[in-house]
Amino acid sequence: MGESDLKMIAALKGIGVSPGIVIGRAYALDHQDVKETLYKLDDGSFIPREIKRFRKALRNSKKELLEIKKEIGDRKGIGPLLIDVYIMILEDKTLVSNTIKNIEEHRVNAEWALKMTIAGHREVFDAMEDAYLRERIRDLEYVGQRILRNLSGKAHEKISDIEGEVVIVARDLSPADTVQMATRRILGFATDMGGMTSHTAIVAKSLEIPAVVGLERVTSEVSAGDLIIVDGTAGVVIVNPDPEVIKRYEDKKRHYLAMEEDMLKDAHLPAVTVDNHSVGVGANIEFVEEIPSAVFHGANGVGLYRTEFLYINRKELPTEEEHFLNYRQVVEGEGIKWATIRTFDLGGDKFVSDAGLAEEMNPVMGLRAIRFCLQEVELFKVQLRAILRASAYGNTGILLPMISGMQEILDARQIIDEVKEELVSAGVPIDEDIKIGIMIEVPSAVILAERLAEKVDFFSIGTNDLIQYALAIDRVNERVTYLYEPLHPAVLMMLRQVVEAGHRADIKVAMCGEMAGDPLCVPILLGLELDGLSMTPLAIPRVKKIIRNSTVKESAELLEKVMGFSTAREIETYVREYMIRRFPECCPVAWQAG
Ligand code: PEP
Ligand code: MG
């Protein structure tokens, strides 16, 4: 019996974080965590030795990170930026001083002292309500592992040393691992751990490497050299497929590539329906480095700049100048014709250590976003001044998050007016007619949409939060994701109410929640006559293609039809069948298989 006959076929389901299909040989990356052992230093004379070991491990870790940075060079994207973030964490004063304090006070070895420091940080991160920010503990853990490896003398296996074309299989990958994939022909990767919002997922997408994470047991199912299929579109990994399965996936891959190529080819055409309804298609970005990819995928503006990322991974608040230079880069970005800058959606002292606010029981409904800004007016003004200054350099809009009623708009507008006046009287150039919009993401704002529309220049619907609050579904709790349904009849009724209210007041209504980039929802959104859709850059070509091949008339008929259904399931089934029939070339392969 040949070796291959003994191999078991296995199909694993995970989370597809970067689309595409690859078939290749597995490379098992050994990133087993180094375990910390406790040694009590009863003799105090050992303390200086431990501190010295710790400092040496810090130096060596920094050296390694600088080497990786050198290897990936000055390529665009968030890769080099992430390495800088790791170096910042490594040099973070609290990380260093707390670990040294732990060695001195608890008389423990450097490894254990570092473990204590990270455990303290973990508690703070665990309390964060935002999935993205909560995931950032992984950056700290990654840096911690690198220091531990240096303390233990074990080398950190480098992706850039891997030979040949392989699919990487690992328990987890750090973004530093992922960025190195750019320098080698890594076909794809599959990991036991990870989620949709991890940096690793973001980097994989920007490098366009098919990837599936959260597979739980891929490392135990796969041995080095096994043949493996990674379907990053469907979130599936097949281990040791038989020839029949390989053939099916080769066909799927060809189909997928042809479809993507076709879509990308036309990504720069305007998003105008057959009956001449024009939709402003923008990109949602978190970092300025994403702009080239946004433009490449067909965005001509930034529909949502999530500025809160300027505040994380740092101890001091960003200065007005930092904000300004950053926003100016966005509004002046090559190919960017307009940019909507959202004022920060931070939840107080969760990321900004000196904001002096108490921890909250239920931070999602707590002092976040506009509520926080209206309490911390000086902090808010710093950001507003910077946005207004940047508005002199490009078509800029201000977007206020989490508006729940009129008073917040009036208060925010008053502050914006004050800042404007200060800048104008100081002779600083600004766009005095800058458009001010609000996120519609709290159900009370939907109910009041008609009145709120009188006081703002545009609406942008944040379905991520709106669905969470309206359907009472925690958007990051995987146990209730099955209830998180954008095509829920209640959601569609809310959307219709908002669009109609906005249009009656003659203001534009856009959407920037994930729903805007979901191909399944596009005909419904066209039927609603939304004026703009903003989404993650990779989603743009497909959404634009659907728009270009639709009419508002047929979309409105589809909307009318599904509005008569009582459950999200009926609506989803109906729309999916409609899409497969009407736009087979725009449907993700996974739908057609399902
Ligand atoms: C939303 O809530 O839909 C949104 C776009 O904002 P965020 O995801 O940043 O909360
Ligand atoms: Mg939101």
Coordinates of C-alpha atoms in Angstrom, one line a residue, residues 36-559:
E36 CA 6.9 30.1 31.1
T37 CA 8.2 28.3 34.1
L38 CA 8.3 29.8 37.6
Y39 CA 11.6 30.1 39.5
K40 CA 11.6 31.8 42.8
L41 CA 14.7 33.9 43.3
D42 CA 15.1 33.4 47.0
D43 CA 18.6 34.8 46.9
G44 CA 18.1 38.5 46.0
S45 CA 21.5 38.6 44.4
F46 CA 20.0 36.9 41.3
I47 CA 17.7 39.8 40.6
P48 CA 20.1 41.9 38.6
R49 CA 20.9 38.8 36.5
E50 CA 17.3 38.3 35.6
I51 CA 16.8 42.0 34.7
K52 CA 19.9 41.7 32.5
R53 CA 18.5 38.6 30.8
F54 CA 15.2 40.4 30.2
R55 CA 16.8 43.5 28.8
K56 CA 19.0 41.3 26.5
A57 CA 15.9 39.4 25.3
L58 CA 14.2 42.8 24.5
R59 CA 17.2 43.9 22.5
N60 CA 17.4 40.7 20.5
S61 CA 13.6 40.8 19.9
K62 CA 14.0 44.3 18.5
K63 CA 16.9 43.3 16.3
E64 CA 14.8 40.4 14.8
L65 CA 11.8 42.7 14.2
L66 CA 14.1 45.3 12.5
E67 CA 15.5 42.5 10.3
I68 CA 11.9 41.5 9.2
K69 CA 11.2 45.1 8.5
K70 CA 14.3 45.4 6.3
E71 CA 13.3 42.2 4.5
I72 CA 9.8 43.4 3.6
G73 CA 11.3 46.7 2.6
D74 CA 9.3 49.8 2.0
R75 CA 6.4 48.0 0.3
K76 CA 3.1 49.7 0.8
G77 CA 0.3 48.3 3.0
I78 CA 0.1 47.9 6.7
G79 CA 3.0 45.4 7.0
P80 CA 5.9 47.8 7.9
L81 CA 3.5 49.8 10.1
L82 CA 2.7 46.7 12.1
I83 CA 6.3 45.9 12.7
D84 CA 6.7 49.5 14.0
V85 CA 3.7 48.8 16.3
Y86 CA 5.4 45.7 17.6
I87 CA 8.6 47.6 18.3
M88 CA 6.6 50.3 20.1
I89 CA 5.0 47.6 22.3
L90 CA 8.4 46.1 22.9
E91 CA 9.7 49.5 24.1
D92 CA 6.6 50.4 26.0
K93 CA 7.6 51.8 29.3
T94 CA 4.9 50.0 31.3
L95 CA 5.7 46.6 29.8
V96 CA 9.4 47.1 30.6
S97 CA 9.1 48.7 34.1
N98 CA 6.2 46.4 35.3
T99 CA 8.2 43.3 34.3
I100 CA 11.3 44.6 36.1
K101 CA 9.1 45.5 39.1
N102 CA 7.7 42.0 39.1
I103 CA 11.2 40.5 39.1
E104 CA 12.2 42.7 42.0
E105 CA 9.1 42.6 44.1
H106 CA 8.0 39.0 43.6
R107 CA 11.5 37.7 43.3
V108 CA 10.6 35.6 40.2
N109 CA 12.5 34.8 37.0
A110 CA 12.2 37.1 33.9
E111 CA 9.8 34.7 32.1
W112 CA 7.4 34.6 34.9
A113 CA 7.6 38.3 35.5
L114 CA 6.7 39.0 31.9
K115 CA 3.8 36.5 32.1
M116 CA 2.5 38.5 35.1
T117 CA 2.7 41.8 33.1
I118 CA 0.9 40.4 30.1
A119 CA -1.8 38.9 32.3
G120 CA -2.5 42.4 33.8
H121 CA -2.8 43.9 30.3
R122 CA -5.1 41.0 29.2
E123 CA -7.7 41.9 31.8
V124 CA -7.9 45.5 30.3
F125 CA -8.2 44.2 26.8
D126 CA -10.9 41.6 27.7
A127 CA -13.1 44.4 29.0
M128 CA -13.1 46.2 25.6
E129 CA -16.4 46.0 23.7
D130 CA -14.9 46.4 20.3
A131 CA -13.9 43.1 18.7
Y132 CA -11.2 44.7 16.7
L133 CA -9.6 46.4 19.7
R134 CA -10.1 43.3 21.9
E135 CA -8.1 41.3 19.3
R136 CA -5.2 43.7 19.8
I137 CA -4.1 41.7 22.9
R138 CA -2.8 39.3 20.3
D139 CA -0.2 41.9 19.3
L140 CA 1.0 42.1 22.8
E141 CA 1.0 38.3 23.2
Y142 CA 2.9 38.0 20.0
V143 CA 5.6 40.4 21.3
G144 CA 5.6 38.5 24.6
Q145 CA 6.2 35.2 22.8
R146 CA 9.1 36.7 20.9
I147 CA 10.7 37.9 24.1
L148 CA 10.1 34.5 25.7
R149 CA 11.7 32.7 22.8
N150 CA 14.7 34.9 23.2
L151 CA 14.8 34.2 26.9
S152 CA 14.7 30.5 26.2
G153 CA 17.3 30.7 23.4
K154 CA 14.8 29.1 20.9
A155 CA 14.9 30.7 17.5
H156 CA 11.6 32.1 16.0
E157 CA 11.1 30.2 12.7
K158 CA 11.0 32.7 9.9
I159 CA 8.6 32.5 7.1
S160 CA 11.0 34.2 4.8
D161 CA 13.3 31.1 5.2
I162 CA 10.8 28.7 3.8
E163 CA 11.7 27.3 0.4
G164 CA 9.2 26.6 -2.4
E165 CA 5.5 27.2 -2.9
V166 CA 3.6 26.0 0.1
V167 CA 0.4 26.4 2.0
I168 CA 1.3 27.3 5.6
V169 CA -0.5 25.5 8.4
A170 CA -0.1 26.9 11.9
R171 CA -1.8 27.2 15.2
D172 CA -1.8 30.9 14.8
L173 CA 0.1 33.5 12.7
S174 CA 1.0 36.9 13.8
P175 CA 0.8 39.8 11.3
A176 CA 4.6 39.8 11.3
D177 CA 4.5 36.3 10.0
T178 CA 1.9 37.3 7.4
V179 CA 3.7 40.3 6.1
Q180 CA 6.8 38.1 5.4
M181 CA 4.6 36.1 3.1
A182 CA 4.9 39.0 0.6
T183 CA 8.5 38.1 0.1
R184 CA 8.0 34.4 -0.5
R185 CA 5.7 32.5 -2.8
I186 CA 3.3 31.4 0.0
L187 CA 0.2 30.1 -1.7
G188 CA -2.2 30.5 1.2
F189 CA -2.6 29.7 4.9
A190 CA -4.8 27.9 7.3
T191 CA -4.8 28.3 11.1
D192 CA -6.4 26.8 14.2
M193 CA -7.0 30.2 15.7
G194 CA -8.0 33.7 14.6
G195 CA -11.1 35.7 13.6
M196 CA -12.4 37.9 11.0
T197 CA -11.1 41.1 12.5
S198 CA -7.6 40.0 13.3
H199 CA -4.7 41.9 11.8
T200 CA -3.6 38.7 10.2
A201 CA -6.8 38.6 8.3
I202 CA -6.5 42.2 7.2
V203 CA -2.9 41.6 6.0
A204 CA -3.9 38.4 4.2
K205 CA -6.6 40.3 2.4
S206 CA -4.3 43.2 1.4
L207 CA -1.7 40.7 0.1
E208 CA -4.5 38.8 -1.6
I209 CA -3.4 35.4 -0.2
P210 CA -6.3 33.0 0.3
A211 CA -6.7 32.2 4.0
V212 CA -9.0 30.4 6.4
V213 CA -8.6 30.9 10.1
G214 CA -10.4 29.6 13.2
L215 CA -10.3 25.9 12.0
E216 CA -9.6 24.7 15.5
R217 CA -7.8 21.5 14.6
V218 CA -6.1 22.0 11.3
T219 CA -2.6 21.5 12.9
S220 CA -3.6 18.1 14.2
E221 CA -5.3 17.0 11.0
V222 CA -2.5 18.0 8.6
S223 CA 1.1 16.7 8.5
A224 CA 3.9 18.4 6.6
G225 CA 3.8 17.6 2.9
D226 CA 0.1 16.7 2.9
L227 CA -1.8 18.0 -0.1
I228 CA -4.3 20.6 1.0
I229 CA -6.9 22.8 -0.5
V230 CA -7.6 26.2 1.0
D231 CA -10.9 27.8 -0.1
G232 CA -10.7 31.3 1.4
T233 CA -14.0 32.2 -0.2
A234 CA -16.1 29.5 1.4
G235 CA -13.9 29.2 4.6
V236 CA -13.2 25.5 3.9
V237 CA -9.9 23.5 4.0
I238 CA -9.7 20.0 2.5
V239 CA -6.8 17.8 3.6
N240 CA -5.6 15.0 1.3
P241 CA -8.3 15.4 -1.3
D242 CA -8.9 12.6 -3.7
P243 CA -8.5 13.2 -7.5
E244 CA -12.2 13.8 -8.0
V245 CA -12.2 16.6 -5.3
I246 CA -9.0 18.1 -6.7
K247 CA -10.6 18.3 -10.1
R248 CA -13.7 20.0 -8.7
Y249 CA -11.6 22.6 -6.9
E250 CA -9.4 23.2 -9.9
D251 CA -12.6 24.0 -11.9
K252 CA -13.9 26.2 -9.1
K253 CA -10.5 28.0 -9.0
R254 CA -10.5 28.7 -12.7
H255 CA -14.1 29.9 -12.4
Y256 CA -13.2 32.1 -9.4
L257 CA -10.1 33.6 -11.1
A258 CA -11.9 34.3 -14.3
M259 CA -14.7 36.0 -12.4
E260 CA -12.3 38.1 -10.3
E261 CA -10.3 39.2 -13.3
D262 CA -13.4 40.1 -15.1
M263 CA -14.7 42.1 -12.2
L264 CA -11.4 43.9 -11.5
K265 CA -11.1 44.8 -15.2
D266 CA -14.3 46.9 -14.9
A267 CA -13.8 48.1 -11.4
H268 CA -13.0 51.6 -12.5
L269 CA -16.2 52.1 -14.5
P270 CA -18.8 54.3 -12.7
A271 CA -21.4 52.7 -10.5
V272 CA -24.4 53.6 -12.6
T273 CA -27.5 51.4 -13.1
V274 CA -28.9 50.7 -16.6
D275 CA -31.6 53.2 -15.8
N276 CA -29.1 55.8 -14.9
H277 CA -29.2 55.9 -11.1
S278 CA -25.7 56.8 -9.9
V279 CA -24.3 55.3 -6.7
G280 CA -21.3 56.8 -4.9
V281 CA -19.1 53.9 -4.1
G282 CA -16.5 54.5 -1.4
A283 CA -14.1 52.5 0.7
N284 CA -14.1 51.9 4.4
I285 CA -10.6 52.4 5.7
E286 CA -8.8 52.2 9.0
F287 CA -5.4 53.3 7.9
V288 CA -4.2 55.7 5.3
E289 CA -2.0 52.9 3.9
E290 CA -5.2 51.2 2.6
I291 CA -5.9 54.0 0.1
P292 CA -4.0 52.6 -2.9
S293 CA -5.8 49.3 -2.6
A294 CA -9.1 51.2 -2.2
V295 CA -8.5 53.1 -5.5
F296 CA -7.2 50.0 -7.3
H297 CA -10.4 48.2 -6.4
G298 CA -12.6 51.0 -7.8
A299 CA -13.3 53.4 -5.0
N300 CA -13.2 57.0 -5.9
G301 CA -13.7 58.2 -2.4
V302 CA -13.5 57.2 1.3
G303 CA -17.0 56.6 2.6
L304 CA -15.8 55.9 6.2
Y305 CA -12.5 56.6 7.8
R306 CA -12.6 55.0 11.2
T307 CA -10.3 57.4 13.0
E308 CA -10.3 55.6 16.3
F309 CA -7.3 53.6 15.1
L310 CA -5.2 56.8 15.4
Y311 CA -5.6 56.5 19.2
I312 CA -4.8 52.9 19.8
N313 CA -1.4 51.3 20.6
R314 CA -0.2 54.5 22.2
K315 CA -0.2 56.1 25.5
E316 CA -0.4 59.8 24.7
L317 CA -3.2 61.3 22.7
P318 CA -2.4 62.2 19.1
T319 CA -1.7 65.9 18.7
E320 CA -3.7 68.2 16.4
E321 CA -0.8 68.2 14.0
E322 CA -0.7 64.4 13.8
H323 CA -4.4 64.3 13.2
F324 CA -4.1 67.0 10.5
L325 CA -1.2 65.4 8.6
N326 CA -3.0 62.1 8.7
Y327 CA -6.3 63.5 7.4
R328 CA -4.6 65.5 4.8
Q329 CA -3.0 62.3 3.5
V330 CA -6.5 60.8 3.2
V331 CA -8.2 63.8 1.4
E332 CA -5.2 64.3 -0.9
G333 CA -4.8 60.5 -1.5
E334 CA -4.2 59.7 -5.2
G335 CA -7.5 58.9 -6.8
I336 CA -9.5 60.0 -3.8
K337 CA -12.2 62.6 -4.9
W338 CA -13.9 62.8 -1.5
A339 CA -13.5 61.6 2.0
T340 CA -15.9 61.2 4.9
I341 CA -13.9 61.4 8.2
R342 CA -15.8 59.9 11.1
T343 CA -15.0 61.5 14.4
F344 CA -13.6 58.9 16.8
D345 CA -15.8 56.1 18.1
L346 CA -13.8 55.5 21.3
G347 CA -15.1 54.3 24.6
G348 CA -13.2 56.5 27.0
D349 CA -10.3 55.1 29.0
K350 CA -10.4 51.8 27.3
F351 CA -7.6 53.0 24.9
V352 CA -6.7 56.4 26.3
S353 CA -5.2 55.9 29.7
D354 CA -5.6 59.4 31.0
A355 CA -9.2 60.1 30.0
G356 CA -10.1 59.3 33.6
L357 CA -13.4 57.5 33.0
A358 CA -14.6 54.5 34.9
E359 CA -14.9 51.0 33.4
E360 CA -18.4 50.2 32.3
M361 CA -20.7 47.2 32.7
N362 CA -22.0 47.4 29.2
P363 CA -19.6 49.5 27.1
V364 CA -21.4 49.0 23.8
M365 CA -24.2 51.0 25.3
G366 CA -21.9 53.2 27.4
L367 CA -20.0 56.4 27.1
R368 CA -18.7 55.9 23.5
A369 CA -18.5 57.9 20.3
I370 CA -20.4 61.2 20.3
R371 CA -21.4 60.8 23.9
F372 CA -17.7 60.7 24.9
C373 CA -16.9 63.6 22.6
L374 CA -19.6 65.8 24.1
Q375 CA -18.2 65.2 27.6
E376 CA -14.5 65.5 26.6
V377 CA -15.0 68.6 24.5
E378 CA -11.3 69.7 24.4
L379 CA -10.4 66.3 23.0
F380 CA -13.1 66.5 20.5
K381 CA -12.0 70.0 19.4
V382 CA -8.5 68.8 18.7
Q383 CA -9.8 66.3 16.2
L384 CA -12.4 68.7 14.7
R385 CA -9.7 71.4 14.2
A386 CA -7.6 68.9 12.3
I387 CA -10.5 67.7 10.1
L388 CA -11.4 71.3 9.3
R389 CA -7.8 72.2 8.4
A390 CA -7.6 69.1 6.2
S391 CA -10.8 70.2 4.5
A392 CA -8.9 73.0 2.8
Y393 CA -7.0 70.3 0.8
G394 CA -9.8 68.1 -0.5
N395 CA -13.5 67.4 -0.5
T396 CA -14.1 66.4 3.1
G397 CA -17.2 65.5 5.1
I398 CA -17.5 65.1 8.9
L399 CA -19.4 62.1 10.1
L400 CA -20.7 61.9 13.7
P401 CA -21.1 58.4 15.1
M402 CA -23.8 57.0 17.5
I403 CA -26.2 59.9 17.3
S404 CA -29.3 58.9 19.2
G405 CA -31.3 62.2 19.1
M406 CA -31.5 65.8 18.2
Q407 CA -29.7 67.3 21.2
E408 CA -26.4 65.5 20.3
I409 CA -26.6 67.0 16.8
L410 CA -27.2 70.5 18.2
D411 CA -24.4 70.2 20.7
A412 CA -22.0 68.8 18.2
R413 CA -22.8 71.5 15.6
Q414 CA -22.3 74.2 18.2
I415 CA -18.8 72.9 19.0
I416 CA -18.0 72.5 15.2
D417 CA -19.2 76.2 14.7
E418 CA -17.0 77.4 17.5
V419 CA -14.0 75.6 16.1
K420 CA -14.7 76.9 12.6
E421 CA -14.9 80.5 13.9
E422 CA -11.7 80.2 15.8
L423 CA -9.9 78.9 12.7
V424 CA -11.4 81.4 10.3
S425 CA -10.6 84.3 12.6
A426 CA -7.0 83.0 12.9
G427 CA -6.8 83.1 9.1
V428 CA -6.5 79.3 8.8
P429 CA -7.9 78.0 5.5
I430 CA -10.8 75.6 5.8
D431 CA -13.8 74.6 3.8
E432 CA -16.5 76.7 5.5
D433 CA -19.3 74.7 3.8
I434 CA -18.0 71.4 4.9
K435 CA -20.8 68.8 5.0
I436 CA -21.8 67.4 8.4
G437 CA -23.5 64.1 8.5
I438 CA -24.5 61.6 11.1
M439 CA -24.3 57.8 11.4
I440 CA -27.7 56.2 11.6
E441 CA -26.9 53.3 13.8
V442 CA -29.1 53.7 16.9
P443 CA -32.8 52.8 16.5
S444 CA -34.0 56.1 18.0
A445 CA -32.2 57.9 15.2
V446 CA -34.3 55.8 12.7
I447 CA -37.5 56.8 14.4
L448 CA -36.4 60.5 14.4
A449 CA -34.8 60.4 11.0
E450 CA -37.3 62.8 9.5
R451 CA -36.5 65.5 12.1
L452 CA -32.7 64.8 12.2
A453 CA -32.5 65.1 8.4
E454 CA -33.4 68.8 8.8
K455 CA -30.3 69.5 10.8
V456 CA -27.6 67.6 8.9
D457 CA -26.2 67.4 5.3
F458 CA -26.2 63.6 4.9
F459 CA -26.9 60.3 6.6
S460 CA -24.7 57.2 6.6
I461 CA -26.4 54.1 7.9
G462 CA -24.2 52.0 10.1
T463 CA -25.9 48.6 9.9
N464 CA -23.3 46.9 12.0
D465 CA -24.5 48.7 15.1
L466 CA -28.0 49.3 13.9
I467 CA -28.7 45.6 13.5
Q468 CA -27.1 44.9 16.9
Y469 CA -29.2 47.4 18.7
A470 CA -32.5 46.8 16.8
L471 CA -32.4 43.0 17.0
A472 CA -30.7 42.9 20.4
I473 CA -27.9 40.8 18.9
D474 CA -24.4 41.3 20.3
R475 CA -22.4 41.7 17.0
V476 CA -19.4 39.9 18.4
N477 CA -21.0 37.1 20.2
E478 CA -20.6 34.0 18.0
R479 CA -23.5 32.2 19.8
V480 CA -26.1 34.6 18.4
T481 CA -24.6 35.3 14.9
Y482 CA -27.3 33.1 13.4
L483 CA -29.7 35.9 14.4
Y484 CA -27.6 38.7 13.0
E485 CA -29.7 39.1 9.8
P486 CA -29.3 42.1 7.6
L487 CA -32.3 41.0 5.5
H488 CA -34.5 40.8 8.6
P489 CA -37.9 42.4 7.7
A490 CA -37.5 44.8 10.6
V491 CA -34.1 45.9 9.3
L492 CA -35.5 46.5 5.8
M493 CA -38.3 48.6 7.2
M494 CA -35.9 50.7 9.2
L495 CA -33.7 51.2 6.1
R496 CA -36.7 52.3 4.1
Q497 CA -37.8 54.8 6.7
V498 CA -34.3 56.3 6.9
V499 CA -33.9 56.7 3.1
E500 CA -37.4 58.1 2.7
A501 CA -36.8 60.6 5.5
G502 CA -33.5 61.7 4.1
H503 CA -34.8 62.1 0.6
R504 CA -37.8 64.1 1.7
A505 CA -35.4 66.5 3.3
D506 CA -33.3 66.5 0.1
I507 CA -30.2 65.0 1.7
K508 CA -28.1 62.1 0.6
V509 CA -28.4 58.8 2.3
A510 CA -25.4 56.3 2.2
M511 CA -24.6 53.1 4.0
C512 CA -21.3 52.2 5.5
G513 CA -22.0 49.0 7.5
E514 CA -20.9 45.6 6.2
M515 CA -24.3 45.2 4.6
A516 CA -23.3 47.7 1.9
G517 CA -20.6 45.4 0.6
D518 CA -22.6 42.2 0.8
P519 CA -23.4 41.2 -2.8
L520 CA -26.6 39.5 -1.7
C521 CA -27.9 42.8 -0.3
V522 CA -27.0 45.0 -3.3
P523 CA -30.3 44.7 -5.3
I524 CA -32.2 45.4 -2.1
L525 CA -30.1 48.5 -1.4
L526 CA -30.6 49.7 -5.0
G527 CA -34.3 49.1 -4.6
L528 CA -34.2 51.4 -1.5
E529 CA -32.4 54.0 -3.7
L530 CA -29.5 54.5 -1.4
D531 CA -27.2 57.3 -2.8
G532 CA -23.9 55.8 -1.6
L533 CA -22.4 52.5 -0.5
S534 CA -19.1 52.3 1.4
M535 CA -17.4 49.0 2.0
T536 CA -14.1 47.1 2.4
P537 CA -12.1 47.7 -0.8
L538 CA -12.1 44.0 -1.9
A539 CA -15.9 44.0 -2.1
I540 CA -16.1 46.9 -4.5
P541 CA -15.6 45.3 -7.9
R542 CA -18.4 42.8 -7.4
V543 CA -20.8 45.4 -5.9
K544 CA -20.1 47.8 -8.8
K545 CA -20.7 45.1 -11.4
I546 CA -24.1 44.2 -9.9
I547 CA -25.0 47.9 -9.8
R548 CA -24.0 48.4 -13.5
N549 CA -26.1 45.4 -14.6
S550 CA -29.2 46.3 -12.6
T551 CA -32.1 48.7 -12.9
V552 CA -33.6 50.6 -10.0
K553 CA -37.0 49.5 -11.4
E554 CA -36.4 45.8 -11.1
S555 CA -34.6 46.2 -7.7
A556 CA -37.6 48.2 -6.4
E557 CA -39.9 45.3 -7.6
L558 CA -37.7 42.8 -5.8
L559 CA -37.7 45.0 -2.6

